[in-house]
Amino acid sequence: MRFQTLFEGRWIFAALCFLAVVGGALTWWWLLIPALLLIVFCINFFRDPERVAPADPNAILAAADGTVADITEMEEGEVVKQQMKRVGIFLSVFDVHTNRAPIDGKVSYIQHYPGTYHDARHAKASTENEAQTWAFEGDRSTLVVRQITGAIARRIVAWSKLGDTVRKGERFGMIRFGSRTEIFCPISCEITVKIGDKVKGGETVIARYPAA
């Protein structure tokens, strides 16, 4: 587990460890056992495995672990302002919540939006929930990624900054405890996943650019 990811949950770990110590010292098993179970859950949640991005220069990678919830063509009206193919990924509390760059490129746009906290599977989550939009400017195109909070996930963490250059599969942030991540791909791309597929951030190819 990377220290940076574990550090994001430091207060949660500290509180749970305190409860476990108190429960054990006072032989309050009703307090000790739940605290230990929650510690195990949090360690699992904040895990951040290493991933190897495929070498395919035409590949666009999943920006998050989870399940493909929807694939649609729509106008991306915030950054590139043109018709694109959007792949929505739902992250349960059991998925890795680190977000990874879908292509090599420069972080050319970051914008945070306050909002509500609908369940990330709800239709209104994409437009009404608290979110953060990223744009990655690559050699072939600019890709847009949106981190969207959910009913439980209520904090978006950014590790990369505006102007940073990131490699495909490199970590740029995370969302805590169940959420949604959307990747907007150019309309000319071929989507290589389908609804219901399980994907891994920084590893699964979700779309491909046309051959150069």
CSV table of C-alpha atoms in Angstrom, one decimal:
chain,number,residue,atom,x,y,z
A,1,MET,CA,0.0,0.0,0.0
A,2,ARG,CA,1.3,3.4,-0.9
A,3,PHE,CA,2.0,5.8,2.0
A,4,GLN,CA,0.2,8.7,0.3
A,5,THR,CA,-3.0,6.7,0.0
A,6,LEU,CA,-2.8,5.5,3.6
A,7,PHE,CA,-2.1,9.0,4.8
A,8,GLU,CA,-5.4,10.2,3.3
A,9,GLY,CA,-7.2,7.9,5.8
A,10,ARG,CA,-5.0,8.8,8.8
A,11,TRP,CA,-7.8,10.2,11.0
A,12,ILE,CA,-10.1,7.2,10.3
A,13,PHE,CA,-7.3,4.8,11.2
A,14,ALA,CA,-6.4,6.7,14.3
A,15,ALA,CA,-10.0,6.7,15.6
A,16,LEU,CA,-10.5,3.0,14.9
A,17,CYS,CA,-7.2,2.1,16.5
A,18,PHE,CA,-8.1,4.2,19.6
A,19,LEU,CA,-11.4,2.3,19.9
A,20,ALA,CA,-9.7,-1.0,19.5
A,21,VAL,CA,-7.1,-0.2,22.2
A,22,VAL,CA,-9.8,1.1,24.6
A,23,GLY,CA,-12.0,-1.9,23.9
A,24,GLY,CA,-9.1,-4.4,24.5
A,25,ALA,CA,-7.9,-2.6,27.7
A,26,LEU,CA,-11.3,-2.6,29.2
A,27,THR,CA,-12.2,-6.1,27.8
A,28,TRP,CA,-15.2,-4.5,26.0
A,29,TRP,CA,-15.4,-7.2,23.3
A,30,TRP,CA,-18.5,-5.5,21.8
A,31,LEU,CA,-16.3,-2.5,21.1
A,32,LEU,CA,-13.1,-4.3,20.2
A,33,ILE,CA,-14.4,-6.7,17.6
A,34,PRO,CA,-16.3,-4.1,15.5
A,35,ALA,CA,-13.3,-1.7,15.7
A,36,LEU,CA,-11.0,-4.5,14.4
A,37,LEU,CA,-13.4,-5.3,11.6
A,38,LEU,CA,-13.6,-1.7,10.5
A,39,ILE,CA,-9.8,-1.4,10.6
A,40,VAL,CA,-9.5,-4.4,8.2
A,41,PHE,CA,-12.2,-2.8,6.0
A,42,CYS,CA,-10.3,0.6,5.9
A,43,ILE,CA,-7.0,-1.1,5.1
A,44,ASN,CA,-8.7,-2.9,2.2
A,45,PHE,CA,-10.4,0.3,1.0
A,46,PHE,CA,-7.2,2.4,1.0
A,47,ARG,CA,-5.2,-0.3,-0.8
A,48,ASP,CA,-3.4,1.0,-3.9
A,49,PRO,CA,-1.8,-1.8,-5.9
A,50,GLU,CA,0.8,-1.1,-8.6
A,51,ARG,CA,-0.5,-1.3,-12.1
A,52,VAL,CA,1.3,-1.7,-15.4
A,53,ALA,CA,-0.2,0.3,-18.3
A,54,PRO,CA,-0.3,-1.5,-21.7
A,55,ALA,CA,2.2,-0.2,-24.2
A,56,ASP,CA,-0.4,0.3,-27.0
A,57,PRO,CA,-0.1,4.0,-28.0
A,58,ASN,CA,-3.7,4.0,-29.2
A,59,ALA,CA,-5.1,2.7,-25.9
A,60,ILE,CA,-7.3,4.8,-23.5
A,61,LEU,CA,-7.3,3.3,-20.0
A,62,ALA,CA,-10.0,3.2,-17.3
A,63,ALA,CA,-9.5,6.1,-14.9
A,64,ALA,CA,-10.8,4.0,-12.0
A,65,ASP,CA,-11.6,0.5,-10.8
A,66,GLY,CA,-15.2,-0.6,-10.8
A,67,THR,CA,-18.1,-1.6,-13.0
A,68,VAL,CA,-19.0,0.0,-16.3
A,69,ALA,CA,-22.4,1.6,-15.6
A,70,ASP,CA,-23.2,3.3,-18.8
A,71,ILE,CA,-21.8,4.2,-22.2
A,72,THR,CA,-23.3,7.1,-24.1
A,73,GLU,CA,-22.6,9.7,-26.8
A,74,MET,CA,-23.2,13.2,-25.6
A,75,GLU,CA,-21.8,16.7,-25.7
A,76,GLU,CA,-19.1,17.4,-23.3
A,77,GLY,CA,-19.9,21.1,-22.6
A,78,GLU,CA,-17.3,22.1,-20.1
A,79,VAL,CA,-13.9,21.7,-21.7
A,80,VAL,CA,-13.7,20.5,-25.3
A,81,LYS,CA,-17.4,21.4,-25.9
A,82,GLN,CA,-18.1,18.8,-28.6
A,83,GLN,CA,-19.8,15.4,-29.0
A,84,MET,CA,-17.9,12.7,-27.2
A,85,LYS,CA,-18.3,9.1,-26.0
A,86,ARG,CA,-18.7,8.9,-22.2
A,87,VAL,CA,-17.9,5.8,-20.2
A,88,GLY,CA,-19.3,5.9,-16.7
A,89,ILE,CA,-17.7,3.6,-14.0
A,90,PHE,CA,-19.3,2.9,-10.7
A,91,LEU,CA,-17.0,2.3,-7.7
A,92,SER,CA,-18.4,0.3,-4.8
A,93,VAL,CA,-16.8,0.5,-1.4
A,94,PHE,CA,-14.9,-2.7,-2.2
A,95,ASP,CA,-13.1,-1.2,-5.2
A,96,VAL,CA,-9.7,0.5,-5.3
A,97,HIS,CA,-10.5,4.2,-5.2
A,98,THR,CA,-7.3,5.6,-6.7
A,99,ASN,CA,-7.9,7.5,-10.0
A,100,ARG,CA,-5.3,7.1,-12.8
A,101,ALA,CA,-4.6,9.1,-16.0
A,102,PRO,CA,-6.2,7.5,-19.1
A,103,ILE,CA,-3.5,8.8,-21.5
A,104,ASP,CA,-0.1,10.5,-21.4
A,105,GLY,CA,-0.6,14.2,-21.3
A,106,LYS,CA,-0.6,17.5,-19.4
A,107,VAL,CA,-3.2,18.4,-16.8
A,108,SER,CA,-4.7,21.3,-18.6
A,109,TYR,CA,-7.9,21.9,-16.6
A,110,ILE,CA,-9.1,21.2,-13.0
A,111,GLN,CA,-12.4,22.5,-11.7
A,112,HIS,CA,-14.2,21.6,-8.5
A,113,TYR,CA,-18.0,21.8,-8.1
A,114,PRO,CA,-20.0,21.6,-4.8
A,115,GLY,CA,-23.3,19.7,-5.0
A,116,THR,CA,-25.5,17.0,-3.5
A,117,TYR,CA,-24.8,13.4,-2.6
A,118,HIS,CA,-27.1,11.2,-4.5
A,119,ASP,CA,-26.2,7.5,-4.7
A,120,ALA,CA,-23.5,7.4,-7.4
A,121,ARG,CA,-25.7,5.0,-9.5
A,122,HIS,CA,-28.6,7.6,-9.5
A,123,ALA,CA,-29.2,9.3,-12.9
A,124,LYS,CA,-28.9,12.7,-11.1
A,125,ALA,CA,-25.4,12.0,-9.7
A,126,SER,CA,-23.6,13.1,-12.9
A,127,THR,CA,-25.2,16.5,-12.9
A,128,GLU,CA,-26.0,17.3,-9.3
A,129,ASN,CA,-23.4,15.6,-7.0
A,130,GLU,CA,-20.2,17.3,-5.8
A,131,ALA,CA,-17.6,16.7,-8.6
A,132,GLN,CA,-14.3,17.6,-9.9
A,133,THR,CA,-13.5,17.8,-13.7
A,134,TRP,CA,-10.0,17.1,-15.1
A,135,ALA,CA,-8.7,17.5,-18.6
A,136,PHE,CA,-5.6,15.6,-19.9
A,137,GLU,CA,-4.1,17.2,-23.0
A,138,GLY,CA,-2.4,14.5,-25.1
A,139,ASP,CA,-0.8,14.2,-28.5
A,140,ARG,CA,-4.0,12.9,-30.1
A,141,SER,CA,-6.7,14.7,-28.2
A,142,THR,CA,-7.8,16.2,-24.9
A,143,LEU,CA,-9.6,13.7,-22.6
A,144,VAL,CA,-12.0,14.8,-19.8
A,145,VAL,CA,-12.4,12.9,-16.6
A,146,ARG,CA,-15.0,13.6,-13.9
A,147,GLN,CA,-14.7,12.4,-10.3
A,148,ILE,CA,-18.2,12.3,-8.8
A,149,THR,CA,-19.0,11.8,-5.1
A,150,GLY,CA,-21.7,9.4,-3.9
A,151,ALA,CA,-24.0,9.0,-0.9
A,152,ILE,CA,-21.1,7.7,1.1
A,153,ALA,CA,-18.0,9.1,-0.7
A,154,ARG,CA,-17.9,12.8,0.1
A,155,ARG,CA,-14.3,13.8,-0.4
A,156,ILE,CA,-12.4,14.2,-3.6
A,157,VAL,CA,-8.6,14.2,-3.2
A,158,ALA,CA,-6.4,15.7,-5.8
A,159,TRP,CA,-2.7,14.7,-6.0
A,160,SER,CA,-1.8,16.2,-9.4
A,161,LYS,CA,-1.8,19.9,-10.1
A,162,LEU,CA,-2.7,22.1,-13.0
A,163,GLY,CA,0.2,22.0,-15.5
A,164,ASP,CA,1.6,18.6,-14.3
A,165,THR,CA,2.6,16.1,-17.0
A,166,VAL,CA,1.3,12.6,-16.2
A,167,ARG,CA,2.0,9.2,-17.7
A,168,LYS,CA,-0.7,6.8,-18.8
A,169,GLY,CA,-1.8,4.9,-15.6
A,170,GLU,CA,-0.2,7.4,-13.2
A,171,ARG,CA,-2.2,8.3,-10.1
A,172,PHE,CA,-3.8,11.8,-10.0
A,173,GLY,CA,-6.3,11.5,-7.1
A,174,MET,CA,-8.9,9.5,-5.4
A,175,ILE,CA,-12.5,9.6,-4.1
A,176,ARG,CA,-13.3,8.2,-0.6
A,177,PHE,CA,-15.9,5.4,-0.1
A,178,GLY,CA,-18.0,4.6,-3.2
A,179,SER,CA,-18.4,6.9,-6.1
A,180,ARG,CA,-18.4,7.4,-9.9
A,181,THR,CA,-15.8,8.3,-12.5
A,182,GLU,CA,-16.6,9.3,-16.0
A,183,ILE,CA,-14.2,9.3,-19.0
A,184,PHE,CA,-15.0,11.4,-22.1
A,185,CYS,CA,-13.3,10.0,-25.2
A,186,PRO,CA,-13.2,11.5,-28.7
A,187,ILE,CA,-16.2,10.5,-30.9
A,188,SER,CA,-13.8,8.7,-33.4
A,189,CYS,CA,-12.6,6.3,-30.7
A,190,GLU,CA,-13.7,2.6,-30.6
A,191,ILE,CA,-15.2,1.7,-27.1
A,192,THR,CA,-13.8,-1.7,-26.1
A,193,VAL,CA,-15.8,-2.4,-23.0
A,194,LYS,CA,-19.6,-2.9,-22.4
A,195,ILE,CA,-22.0,-2.2,-19.6
A,196,GLY,CA,-21.4,-4.6,-16.7
A,197,ASP,CA,-17.7,-5.1,-17.4
A,198,LYS,CA,-15.3,-4.9,-14.4
A,199,VAL,CA,-12.4,-2.7,-15.1
A,200,LYS,CA,-9.1,-1.8,-13.4
A,201,GLY,CA,-7.8,1.8,-13.4
A,202,GLY,CA,-4.5,2.3,-15.2
A,203,GLU,CA,-4.7,-1.2,-16.8
A,204,THR,CA,-8.0,-2.0,-18.6
A,205,VAL,CA,-8.3,-0.5,-22.1
A,206,ILE,CA,-11.8,1.1,-22.4
A,207,ALA,CA,-11.3,2.7,-25.8
A,208,ARG,CA,-8.8,3.0,-28.7
A,209,TYR,CA,-7.9,5.8,-31.0
A,210,PRO,CA,-8.1,5.1,-34.7
A,211,ALA,CA,-4.8,3.7,-36.0
A,212,ALA,CA,-2.6,6.6,-36.9
